[in-house]
CSV table of C-alpha atoms in Angstrom, one decimal:
chain,number,residue,atom,x,y,z
B,99,MET,CA,-97.7,-32.7,55.4
B,100,ASN,CA,-98.3,-36.0,57.1
B,101,ALA,CA,-96.2,-37.4,60.0
B,102,LYS,CA,-94.1,-39.7,57.8
B,103,GLU,CA,-93.2,-36.9,55.4
B,104,ARG,CA,-92.3,-34.6,58.4
B,105,MET,CA,-90.1,-37.3,59.8
B,106,ASN,CA,-88.3,-37.8,56.4
B,107,GLN,CA,-87.7,-34.1,56.3
B,108,LEU,CA,-86.4,-34.0,59.9
B,109,LEU,CA,-84.1,-37.0,59.0
B,110,LEU,CA,-82.7,-35.1,56.0
B,111,LYS,CA,-82.3,-31.9,58.1
B,112,SER,CA,-80.5,-33.8,60.9
B,113,LEU,CA,-77.7,-34.8,58.5
B,114,ASP,CA,-76.8,-31.2,57.7
B,115,LEU,CA,-78.1,-28.9,60.4
B,116,PRO,CA,-78.5,-29.0,64.2
B,117,LEU,CA,-82.0,-30.0,65.4
B,118,SER,CA,-83.8,-28.3,68.2
B,119,ALA,CA,-84.3,-30.5,71.3
B,120,GLU,CA,-87.9,-31.0,70.5
B,121,GLU,CA,-87.1,-32.0,66.9
B,122,GLN,CA,-84.4,-34.4,68.0
B,123,THR,CA,-86.7,-36.2,70.5
B,124,ALA,CA,-89.4,-36.5,67.8
B,125,LEU,CA,-86.9,-38.0,65.3
B,126,ASP,CA,-85.4,-40.4,67.9
B,127,GLN,CA,-88.8,-41.7,68.7
B,128,ALA,CA,-89.8,-42.1,65.1
B,129,LEU,CA,-86.5,-43.9,64.3
B,130,GLU,CA,-87.2,-46.3,67.2
B,131,ALA,CA,-90.7,-47.0,66.0
B,132,SER,CA,-90.1,-47.3,62.3
B,133,ALA,CA,-87.9,-49.8,60.6
B,134,ALA,CA,-88.5,-48.1,57.2
B,135,LEU,CA,-87.2,-44.8,58.6
B,136,ARG,CA,-84.1,-46.5,60.0
B,137,GLU,CA,-83.5,-48.1,56.6
B,138,ASP,CA,-83.8,-44.7,54.9
B,139,GLN,CA,-81.3,-43.3,57.4
B,140,ALA,CA,-78.9,-46.1,56.7
B,141,LYS,CA,-79.3,-45.6,52.9
B,142,LEU,CA,-78.8,-41.8,53.2
B,143,LEU,CA,-75.6,-42.3,55.3
B,144,ALA,CA,-74.3,-44.9,52.8
B,145,MET,CA,-75.0,-42.5,49.9
B,146,ARG,CA,-73.2,-39.6,51.6
B,147,GLN,CA,-70.2,-41.9,52.2
B,148,LEU,CA,-70.2,-42.7,48.5
B,149,LEU,CA,-70.3,-39.0,47.6
B,150,ALA,CA,-67.5,-38.1,49.9
B,151,LYS,CA,-65.3,-40.7,48.2
B,152,ALA,CA,-65.8,-38.9,44.8
B,153,GLN,CA,-63.3,-36.2,45.7
B,154,LEU,CA,-60.2,-35.8,43.5
B,155,GLU,CA,-56.8,-36.3,45.0
B,156,ALA,CA,-54.1,-33.7,44.9
B,157,SER,CA,-51.9,-33.6,41.8
B,158,PRO,CA,-48.5,-32.0,42.4
B,159,SER,CA,-47.8,-31.6,38.7
B,160,PHE,CA,-50.9,-29.4,38.3
B,161,ALA,CA,-49.1,-26.4,40.0
B,162,ASP,CA,-46.2,-26.8,37.6
B,163,ARG,CA,-48.6,-26.7,34.6
B,164,VAL,CA,-50.2,-23.6,36.0
B,165,MET,CA,-46.9,-21.8,36.4
B,166,ASP,CA,-45.7,-22.9,32.9
B,167,THR,CA,-48.9,-21.4,31.4
B,168,ILE,CA,-48.4,-18.2,33.3
B,169,LYS,CA,-44.9,-17.9,32.1
B,170,LEU,CA,-46.0,-18.7,28.5
B,171,ARG,CA,-48.7,-16.0,28.6
B,172,GLN,CA,-46.3,-13.5,29.9
B,173,ARG,CA,-43.9,-14.0,27.0
B,174,PRO,CA,-44.5,-11.2,24.4
B,175,THR,CA,-46.2,-12.4,21.2
B,176,PHE,CA,-45.3,-11.3,17.7
B,177,THR,CA,-48.4,-9.1,17.4
B,178,ALA,CA,-47.6,-7.5,20.8
B,179,SER,CA,-44.1,-6.8,19.7
B,180,ILE,CA,-45.3,-5.2,16.4
B,181,ILE,CA,-47.7,-3.0,18.4
B,182,ARG,CA,-45.0,-1.9,20.8
B,183,LEU,CA,-42.6,-1.2,17.9
B,184,TYR,CA,-45.3,0.6,15.8
B,185,PRO,CA,-44.7,4.2,17.0
B,186,LYS,CA,-41.0,4.0,16.2
B,187,VAL,CA,-41.6,2.4,12.8
B,188,ALA,CA,-44.3,5.0,12.0
B,189,ALA,CA,-42.0,7.9,13.0
B,190,ALA,CA,-39.1,6.5,10.9
B,191,CYS,CA,-41.5,6.3,7.8
B,192,ILE,CA,-42.6,9.9,8.3
B,193,LEU,CA,-39.0,11.1,8.5
B,194,LEU,CA,-38.1,9.2,5.3
B,195,LEU,CA,-41.1,10.7,3.5
B,196,LEU,CA,-40.2,14.2,4.7
B,197,ALA,CA,-36.5,13.7,3.7
B,198,GLY,CA,-37.7,12.5,0.2
B,199,MET,CA,-39.9,15.5,-0.3
B,200,LEU,CA,-37.1,17.8,0.8
B,201,GLY,CA,-34.8,16.2,-1.7
B,202,ILE,CA,-37.4,16.7,-4.5
B,203,TYR,CA,-37.9,20.3,-3.4
B,204,LEU,CA,-34.2,21.1,-3.4
B,205,SER,CA,-33.6,19.5,-6.8
B,206,GLU,CA,-36.8,20.6,-8.6
B,207,GLY,CA,-37.5,23.9,-6.8
B,208,ASN,CA,-41.2,23.0,-6.1
B,209,LEU,CA,-43.4,20.3,-4.8
B,210,SER,CA,-45.9,20.1,-7.6
B,211,VAL,CA,-47.6,16.8,-8.5
B,212,ASP,CA,-45.4,16.5,-11.7
B,213,ALA,CA,-42.3,17.0,-9.6
B,214,LEU,CA,-43.3,14.5,-7.0
B,215,VAL,CA,-44.3,11.9,-9.7
B,216,GLY,CA,-41.0,12.7,-11.6
B,217,VAL,CA,-42.6,13.5,-15.0
B,218,GLN,CA,-42.0,17.3,-15.0
B,219,GLU,CA,-39.1,17.2,-17.4
B,220,LEU,CA,-40.6,14.5,-19.6
B,221,SER,CA,-41.6,15.7,-23.1
B,222,ILE,CA,-44.6,14.2,-24.8
B,223,ASP,CA,-42.4,12.4,-27.4
B,224,GLU,CA,-40.4,10.8,-24.7
B,225,ALA,CA,-43.6,9.7,-23.0
B,226,TYR,CA,-44.8,8.0,-26.3
B,227,THR,CA,-41.4,6.3,-26.6
B,228,LEU,CA,-41.8,5.0,-23.1
B,229,VAL,CA,-45.3,3.7,-24.0
B,230,ASP,CA,-44.0,2.0,-27.2
B,231,TYR,CA,-41.2,0.4,-25.3
P,31,MET,CA,-56.8,-19.9,55.5
P,32,THR,CA,-53.4,-21.1,56.5
P,33,ALA,CA,-51.2,-18.9,58.7
P,34,SER,CA,-48.8,-18.1,55.9
P,35,GLU,CA,-51.4,-17.4,53.3
P,36,PRO,CA,-51.5,-13.5,53.7
P,37,TYR,CA,-47.7,-13.6,53.5
P,38,LEU,CA,-47.7,-15.7,50.4
P,39,LEU,CA,-50.3,-13.4,48.9
P,40,ALA,CA,-48.2,-10.4,49.6
P,41,GLN,CA,-45.1,-12.1,48.2
P,42,ALA,CA,-47.0,-13.2,45.1
P,43,ARG,CA,-48.2,-9.6,44.5
P,44,THR,CA,-44.5,-8.5,44.3
P,45,GLY,CA,-44.1,-11.0,41.5
P,46,ASP,CA,-42.7,-13.9,43.6
P,47,GLN,CA,-43.8,-16.9,41.5
P,48,GLY,CA,-42.6,-19.4,44.1
P,49,ALA,CA,-45.1,-17.9,46.6
P,50,PHE,CA,-47.9,-18.1,44.0
P,51,ARG,CA,-47.0,-21.8,43.3
P,52,GLN,CA,-47.4,-22.5,47.1
P,53,LEU,CA,-50.9,-21.0,46.9
P,54,VAL,CA,-51.7,-23.2,43.9
P,55,LEU,CA,-50.5,-26.3,45.7
P,56,ALA,CA,-52.6,-25.4,48.8
P,57,HIS,CA,-55.8,-25.0,46.9
P,58,GLU,CA,-55.6,-27.1,43.7
P,59,ALA,CA,-57.2,-30.3,44.9
P,60,ARG,CA,-60.4,-28.6,46.0
P,61,VAL,CA,-60.6,-26.4,42.9
P,62,ARG,CA,-60.0,-29.3,40.6
P,63,SER,CA,-62.4,-31.6,42.5
P,64,THR,CA,-65.2,-28.9,42.5
P,65,ALA,CA,-64.8,-28.4,38.8
P,66,PHE,CA,-64.8,-32.2,38.3
P,67,GLY,CA,-68.0,-32.6,40.4
P,68,MET,CA,-69.7,-29.9,38.4
P,69,LEU,CA,-68.6,-31.0,34.9
P,70,GLY,CA,-68.1,-34.7,35.2
P,71,ASP,CA,-64.9,-35.0,33.1
P,72,GLU,CA,-61.4,-34.7,34.5
P,73,SER,CA,-59.8,-33.0,31.5
P,74,THR,CA,-62.2,-30.1,31.3
P,75,ALA,CA,-62.1,-29.8,35.1
P,76,GLU,CA,-58.3,-29.4,34.8
P,77,ASP,CA,-58.7,-26.7,32.2
P,78,ILE,CA,-61.2,-24.8,34.3
P,79,ALA,CA,-59.0,-25.1,37.4
P,80,GLN,CA,-56.1,-23.8,35.5
P,81,GLU,CA,-58.1,-20.8,34.2
P,82,VAL,CA,-59.2,-20.1,37.8
P,83,PHE,CA,-55.6,-19.9,39.1
P,84,ILE,CA,-54.5,-17.8,36.1
P,85,LYS,CA,-57.3,-15.4,36.8
P,86,LEU,CA,-56.2,-15.2,40.4
P,87,TYR,CA,-52.7,-14.4,39.3
P,88,GLN,CA,-54.0,-11.7,37.0
P,89,ASN,CA,-56.2,-10.2,39.8
P,90,LEU,CA,-53.8,-10.5,42.7
P,91,ASN,CA,-53.8,-6.8,43.2
P,92,THR,CA,-57.5,-6.5,43.2
P,93,PHE,CA,-58.1,-9.4,45.6
P,94,ARG,CA,-58.4,-7.5,48.8
P,95,GLY,CA,-58.9,-10.6,51.0
P,96,ASP,CA,-62.4,-9.6,52.2
P,97,SER,CA,-63.4,-13.2,51.8
P,98,LYS,CA,-61.3,-16.2,52.4
P,99,LEU,CA,-59.1,-17.1,49.4
P,100,SER,CA,-60.6,-20.6,49.3
P,101,SER,CA,-64.1,-19.3,49.1
P,102,TYR,CA,-63.0,-16.8,46.4
P,103,LEU,CA,-61.4,-19.6,44.3
P,104,ILE,CA,-64.4,-22.0,44.8
P,105,ARG,CA,-66.8,-19.3,43.8
P,106,MET,CA,-64.8,-18.6,40.6
P,107,THR,CA,-64.6,-22.4,39.9
P,108,ILE,CA,-68.4,-22.7,40.2
P,109,ASN,CA,-69.0,-19.7,37.9
P,110,HIS,CA,-66.5,-21.0,35.3
P,111,SER,CA,-68.1,-24.4,35.5
P,112,LEU,CA,-71.6,-23.0,35.1
P,113,ASN,CA,-70.4,-21.0,32.0
P,114,GLU,CA,-68.9,-24.2,30.6
P,115,LEU,CA,-72.2,-26.1,31.2
P,116,LYS,CA,-74.1,-23.3,29.4
P,117,ARG,CA,-71.6,-23.4,26.5
P,118,ARG,CA,-72.1,-27.1,26.2
P,119,LYS,CA,-75.9,-26.8,26.3
P,120,ARG,CA,-75.8,-24.1,23.5
P,121,LYS,CA,-73.5,-26.3,21.5
P,122,SER,CA,-75.6,-29.4,21.8
P,123,ARG,CA,-78.7,-27.4,20.9
P,124,TRP,CA,-77.1,-26.1,17.7
P,125,LEU,CA,-75.8,-29.6,16.8
P,126,SER,CA,-79.0,-31.5,17.5
P,127,TRP,CA,-81.7,-28.8,16.9
P,128,ASP,CA,-83.3,-30.0,20.1
P,129,ALA,CA,-84.8,-27.6,22.5
P,130,GLU,CA,-83.0,-29.1,25.5
P,131,GLN,CA,-81.0,-32.2,26.3
P,132,VAL,CA,-81.2,-33.2,29.9
P,133,PRO,CA,-80.1,-36.7,30.7
P,134,GLN,CA,-82.9,-38.8,32.2
P,135,LEU,CA,-82.7,-41.6,34.7
P,136,GLU,CA,-84.1,-44.0,32.1
P,137,ASP,CA,-81.0,-43.3,29.9
P,138,HIS,CA,-78.9,-44.7,32.8
P,139,ALA,CA,-81.1,-47.6,33.6
P,140,ALA,CA,-78.2,-50.0,33.1
P,141,HIS,CA,-76.3,-50.2,36.4
P,142,PRO,CA,-73.0,-48.4,36.2
P,143,ASP,CA,-69.9,-50.1,37.5
P,144,ARG,CA,-70.2,-50.0,41.3
P,145,SER,CA,-66.5,-50.5,41.8
P,146,ASP,CA,-65.8,-47.2,40.1
P,147,THR,CA,-67.3,-44.9,42.7
P,148,LYS,CA,-66.2,-41.7,41.1
P,149,SER,CA,-67.7,-42.4,37.7
P,150,MET,CA,-70.9,-43.7,39.3
P,151,VAL,CA,-71.2,-40.6,41.4
P,152,GLN,CA,-70.5,-38.4,38.3
P,153,GLN,CA,-73.3,-40.2,36.3
P,154,ALA,CA,-75.7,-39.6,39.2
P,155,LEU,CA,-74.7,-35.9,39.5
P,156,LYS,CA,-75.4,-35.4,35.8
P,157,LEU,CA,-79.0,-36.4,36.4
P,158,LEU,CA,-79.4,-33.5,38.9
P,159,PRO,CA,-80.3,-29.9,37.8
P,160,THR,CA,-77.3,-27.6,38.1
P,161,ASP,CA,-78.7,-25.8,41.2
P,162,PHE,CA,-78.9,-29.1,43.1
P,163,ARG,CA,-75.6,-30.3,41.7
P,164,THR,CA,-73.8,-27.2,43.0
P,165,VAL,CA,-74.9,-27.7,46.6
P,166,VAL,CA,-74.2,-31.4,46.5
P,167,VAL,CA,-70.7,-30.9,45.2
P,168,LEU,CA,-69.9,-28.2,47.8
P,169,ARG,CA,-71.6,-29.8,50.8
P,170,LEU,CA,-71.4,-33.6,50.3
P,171,ILE,CA,-68.3,-34.0,48.1
P,172,GLU,CA,-66.1,-31.1,49.2
P,173,GLY,CA,-67.3,-31.1,52.8
P,174,TYR,CA,-68.2,-27.5,53.2
P,175,SER,CA,-70.8,-26.8,55.9
P,176,VAL,CA,-74.3,-25.5,55.0
P,177,LYS,CA,-73.2,-22.0,56.2
P,178,GLU,CA,-70.0,-22.1,54.1
P,179,THR,CA,-71.9,-23.4,51.1
P,180,ALA,CA,-74.4,-20.5,51.5
P,181,GLN,CA,-71.5,-18.0,51.7
P,182,VAL,CA,-69.7,-19.3,48.6
P,183,LEU,CA,-72.9,-19.3,46.6
P,184,LYS,CA,-74.2,-16.1,48.1
P,185,LEU,CA,-77.5,-17.8,48.9
P,186,PRO,CA,-79.6,-17.9,52.2
P,187,GLU,CA,-78.8,-21.0,54.3
P,188,GLY,CA,-82.5,-22.0,54.1
P,189,THR,CA,-82.3,-22.2,50.3
P,190,VAL,CA,-79.1,-24.3,50.5
P,191,ALA,CA,-80.7,-26.7,53.0
P,192,SER,CA,-83.9,-27.1,51.0
P,193,ARG,CA,-81.9,-27.7,47.7
P,194,LEU,CA,-79.8,-30.2,49.6
P,195,ALA,CA,-82.8,-32.1,50.9
P,196,ARG,CA,-84.4,-32.3,47.5
P,197,ALA,CA,-81.1,-33.3,45.8
P,198,GLN,CA,-80.5,-36.1,48.4
P,199,LYS,CA,-84.0,-37.5,47.8
P,200,LYS,CA,-83.4,-37.6,44.1
P,201,LEU,CA,-79.9,-39.0,44.4
P,202,LYS,CA,-81.2,-41.7,46.8
P,203,THR,CA,-83.8,-42.8,44.2
P,204,ILE,CA,-81.1,-42.9,41.5
P,205,PHE,CA,-78.7,-45.0,43.7
P,206,GLU,CA,-81.4,-47.3,44.8
P,207,GLN,CA,-82.3,-47.9,41.2
P,208,TRP,CA,-78.6,-48.8,40.6
P,209,ASP,CA,-78.6,-51.0,43.7
P,210,ALA,CA,-75.6,-48.9,44.8
P,211,LEU,CA,-76.7,-48.5,48.4
P,212,VAL,CA,-76.9,-52.3,49.1
P,213,LYS,CA,-74.5,-53.3,51.8
């Protein structure tokens, strides 16, 4: 690394980190001796000012938008409601099914497939009549 | 951290939305500004910032306060912004079938409007690799010290300082080409 590069690095370092006494003296001397280095320093400082101006300002309405979104996301959705209701709906269906089977058992005396389907007392002629109809 | 921040955090944990709103008000400018610096467009930056605060709200009970809330939020903002940049890169790759699309200085040879500092700075930042852009946004735009930047990014201070030096060299070249540093 030549002296010019070293001074450029020291210049950049001086903008963000503290220099040792030795480094500071070397940089001060180089700045005094070199107009180009002074120009670089001025440009870097101008650039940093430019960058600092690029910050966004506060927006009070932003907090309201965040709070609205939080409230919206906390509201239960249709799917969530269905999932929450599901155990009750499933239990009611099972009860209905059992009640139906009990009814069939009490009226037919058994739970055969014919009894469940309701064709136990259907004669073959009646079945043909139904097909023709 | 402001004096009342631990109190506001404790209140927010109990479900006090007013306290949480105060926390958002205290940190929103920095979070939005960091996302804007990383992404270059204000509308996506707002979306990212919103997601960051919603995530904080969802994780209030797991945030133990080992790090400062501001550092925690900025780290989340950087991570969300990097994910968004990756998503954009993937999308542009699929759309154009190109291997990579990094804007080049030659693409911005026409001088941007010098009176619009924000958009000029954003154009310049887009020409930096994301590693460099991240340190520039935190150190030179948001005003964190090198030490704080290193803490937020979980990097050694030396790495931050060297990325910062290289980024400034590149930015200086860009701004010189645009005559933006002329007094």
